[in-house]
Amino acid sequence: MNSESRPLRKQAGTSGPDKTESRPDSAPAAAFRGIDNSLTHTISSACKWLMEQQKPDGHWVGSVASNASMEAEWCLALWFLGLEDHPLRPRLGKALLEMQREDGSWGIYYGAGNGDINATVESYAALRSLGYAADDPALSRASTWIASKGGLRNVRVFTRYWLALIGEWPWEKTPNLPPEIIWFPNKFVFSIYNFAQWARATLVPLAILSARRSSRPLRPEDRLDALFPAGRENFDYELPPRDGQDLWATFFRKTDRALHWLQTKFLKRNTMREAAIRHMLEWIIRHQDADGGWGGIQPPWVYGLMALHGEDYQFHHPVMAKGLAALDDPGWRYDRGDASWVQATNSPVWDTMLALMALHDADAETDFSPEMDKALGWLLERQVRVKGDWSIKLPDLEPGGWAFEYANDRYPDTDDTAVALIALAACRDREEWKSRGVEAAITRGVNWLVGMQSTCGGWGAFDKDNNRALLSKIPFCDFGEALDPPSVDVTAHVLEAFGVLGLPRDMPALQRGLAYIRAEQEPDGPWFGRWGVNYLYGTGAVLPALAAIGEDMTQPYIGKACDWLVAHQQENGGWGESCASYMEIASIGRGPTTPSQTAWALMGLIAANRKQDHEAIVRGCRYLIDLQQADGHWDEKEFTGTGFPGYGVGQTIKLDDPALTSRLQQGAELSRAFMLRYDLYRQFFPIMALSRAARLFKSST
């Protein structure tokens, strides 16, 4: 291990307020009077509930909710594969009907003011493929809503691909993905390794489908005639121009038309093209995960199966068989009654490390030591010891990260790795864990994180310096985000891990990360949330990280962040921020209060520990105490997780651009975004916040 990243044992403390340091003058005792007993009971019952959710092998996993496109696309994929009688298809149809909004649309997140044109069109198509009639009340409402939003003109690229796959859209009017890109050198801007992990793993199978112009049309009686009221021959299939489209974007659209002409005239069965497709097929097969999926997410899994099927891979082929069998895996699928949902991803590693952090904050080792040890062992075994796609750019860096899902060795991420290190730090001094190699695992993880730091000082999720903005201008990338640049929240978690592990404050990687975070602060105080909603998430991640690395928490820039948090506390004592905050300035820091977002704000204020914030902290704690259910859990329907905000560039942008909605082709409904609800966030973060508050109160009385 290099000297820069050698983990040192911290003398005292965790990611929250120090457990052993006493600050009797840090707050007036009166501010906390009368809450201690309630806190103790709330934390205890919350931990008991959480322990009841633990799996027999030691891990935790909650469901991951997203939007109806997941079920719709699987329904259409099974049709495309010739598996129209697959028993999952009608169950997916029932799920779609359950998710439909009263106005006939389907939305991107719970509580969205408007439905989403893409999810609605895909859901409509899926239900038609199942034989639901066009005049069925649910479909009639959907088609009416689609027409009211201008019809199919503004659907995203992915929706156009799906319509082409079922014979409802000409392939010549979809963005071209030439398979020959597989041969582009790594330093070339259009190398697949310059795309974000999720985009890279998706575009490879899509390039095969696009090159073959694969299609299995719907039955004549099930076609989508209602969505072409003036007839298909009168419909304009071109991608609509965007406001503010620059010369590069215009150039790429013209290039796209030229590529389609070449494909039609020369490249359909060209020798070079066939070789490129074979190379891509090999890439897909090499990248299949142990559980049968690809990349730990839905798009490469569903497109991968279709691409292989189109190249005559039979259902009994091991790759195909494993991929289809994963649809019955409870790690991916959720059944309720006669309906089924297939998740966009699964989060067992992430959930397990957050559970361990929460239980450690609550000093639950006393009551649940065997169960926590089992979880630590499960987590330790999940360290990825093989090289993945990240190593294409960093061939000399040794692996040592953790992935998010059950099986995703190709794509460990820096966020999971940082939080895994925080969770493992709690046991590193115990002899039994030393003998199991926990210190070596921590060393590998730290070294890998240091090697993955981007040039600007921050950390992206899956790759280093994945920020080629030119890629976002190609037509394929209109779906949301194709880049994975550094983000404040991930960087904050890395710095928090470094602080918890006791790494020296003058460590260059730490100092560069701190400079990045300071440079990214918004003028009014908060930090943007890339992977959680939104400024509450970013700010709630940064402040504990600053405390963990020993930053002077009395500095004005930290006070400004705390002032912002206090200013956005709501009358009931909680905090909430809508997903709409990614597009609407008025929604920043505002929305229905939630347990998870209240906890993030509390953890930020507790980390700073300003006297003037103690009343706000007490009010936030009382909100959580009062909201807890009798059995110890909290309810939360709102989406507080972020897949991507739909900006195209993968990072924060200015929301005061009057042409922003037309330029991005989305409003507060987030048509180009992907939002998530991690079911157990409602439990992990309140336990952390209340436990840290309890220590703060104890040290102040």
C-alpha angles and dihedrals in degrees: 000000000000119000093245094066105032107137113234124198111254111228094222140348147053134226089293131052114323112274096214105034114097120209105178094173096047094101142358108270090225092071090066100036115129098015103084098085093045091050093051093051094044094050093045095051091044091054092048091052091048092050089054088061094055115117119236093254091054106261134112127219131174128192119270114219122198129148141307094265088082094060094037094052094048089050090052093043092056088050090050090050091055092250096120090141093054107135091231094063099074090043090054088050090055090051090052092052090050091053097048115115122232092255091058098257135108121230139214098230141010112278096015111160092224137027124247122251094212099050089043095052092046092047091048091051092048093052091048089052087056091056100259106153122244089240094052105124094242093049094041090055090048095050091047090052092047091052091049089057095053098273123252097335097101103036116134126255095261092054089051089053091052092050089050091050090058095042098257100110131040111251088218088068096054123087109275119239107189111207089220089081086083087077098051110121116252094248093054112101093235096051111130087238091067090063120085116267094257094046094045095051090047101045094055096066091034090056089058093048090046093049092049092040086221119197142164106190121218119252110280091248091052100049120127097249092142090065091057100053093165093045131265092265090063097045121109106225096181120116105259115244117255126229110255093020106167131211093269092054090048090048092052092050090053090046089052091057090048091051091052090052091050091048092051095046106033118358107059096100099003115152093236092049092051090051091050091051091050089051090051092049089053089050091052093049092048091051098052111122125233091254093055098259131102128240093350091275138089106248101063089041096054095039091043092058092048093047092050091046090052089055091055099262103156124225091249092057106113094240093049094041093052092046093052093042089059088071087073094047111113087216087071106022131063122193127196120172108313094337131088135195126198110208124233088228140339127240112202098133093045092046093048095052092046090049090052092049091050094048092046091051087052093051087238093153088093092063103025107030097132092048093047091047090053089052092048090052091049090050095046090054091054096067108124110238099177130078119257137185091297088070092066087078095031106038095162097051114103117229120251110139136116127234128220100235141053092264123015110119093156093062117040111164135218095233094058090043093054094049091045089057091051090051094047093047088075093068103033095102095052115102095223090056093045088058090052092057101253093145092053090049091052091048092052091047094050093047091050092051093049090051092049095055112122124234093256091059097254132101128241119206104250110004143030118253094355093163111111097148092190089073091064090066098063114100094244090064098063091099096085121282131005096169135073106201122167117289133200096233095053091044090050092054091050092051091046089054091050090050095047090049090052097241112172115272092227091058105131095228091052094048092049090049091050091050090051092052093049091049091052097054114120116242092250094050116265132100126234118252114225099175100027136038104295150267088000088057096045094046092042089055098045102050097055089046092054091050091048093056092048099255115168099257093199093071117121095242090058091046089053090055091049091048089054092051094049091047090056097049109117130227094263090057096252135106130229138169126190124228083239087077088083088071108016122065090202090060096054107120090357133103141089110328115253135187094239097048092044088054092050091053091047093050089053094050093043091052091055092041098197115175092227091058098054095092090052089050091052091049090050091050091049089052090056093043092051093045096052115110122236094258093053104262134111125225122226127170098169122100110244099163125087128212093176133326097227099247096127095226097068096235142071119303136186111276096194093079105118090210094050097107094050092041094053094032091228138093131187089311086072099222092175095041134086117217130186143197114210102202098213097049085089089065108031099054100043089053090051094046097045093045092052090046090052091055091047091051092047092052091049099053 
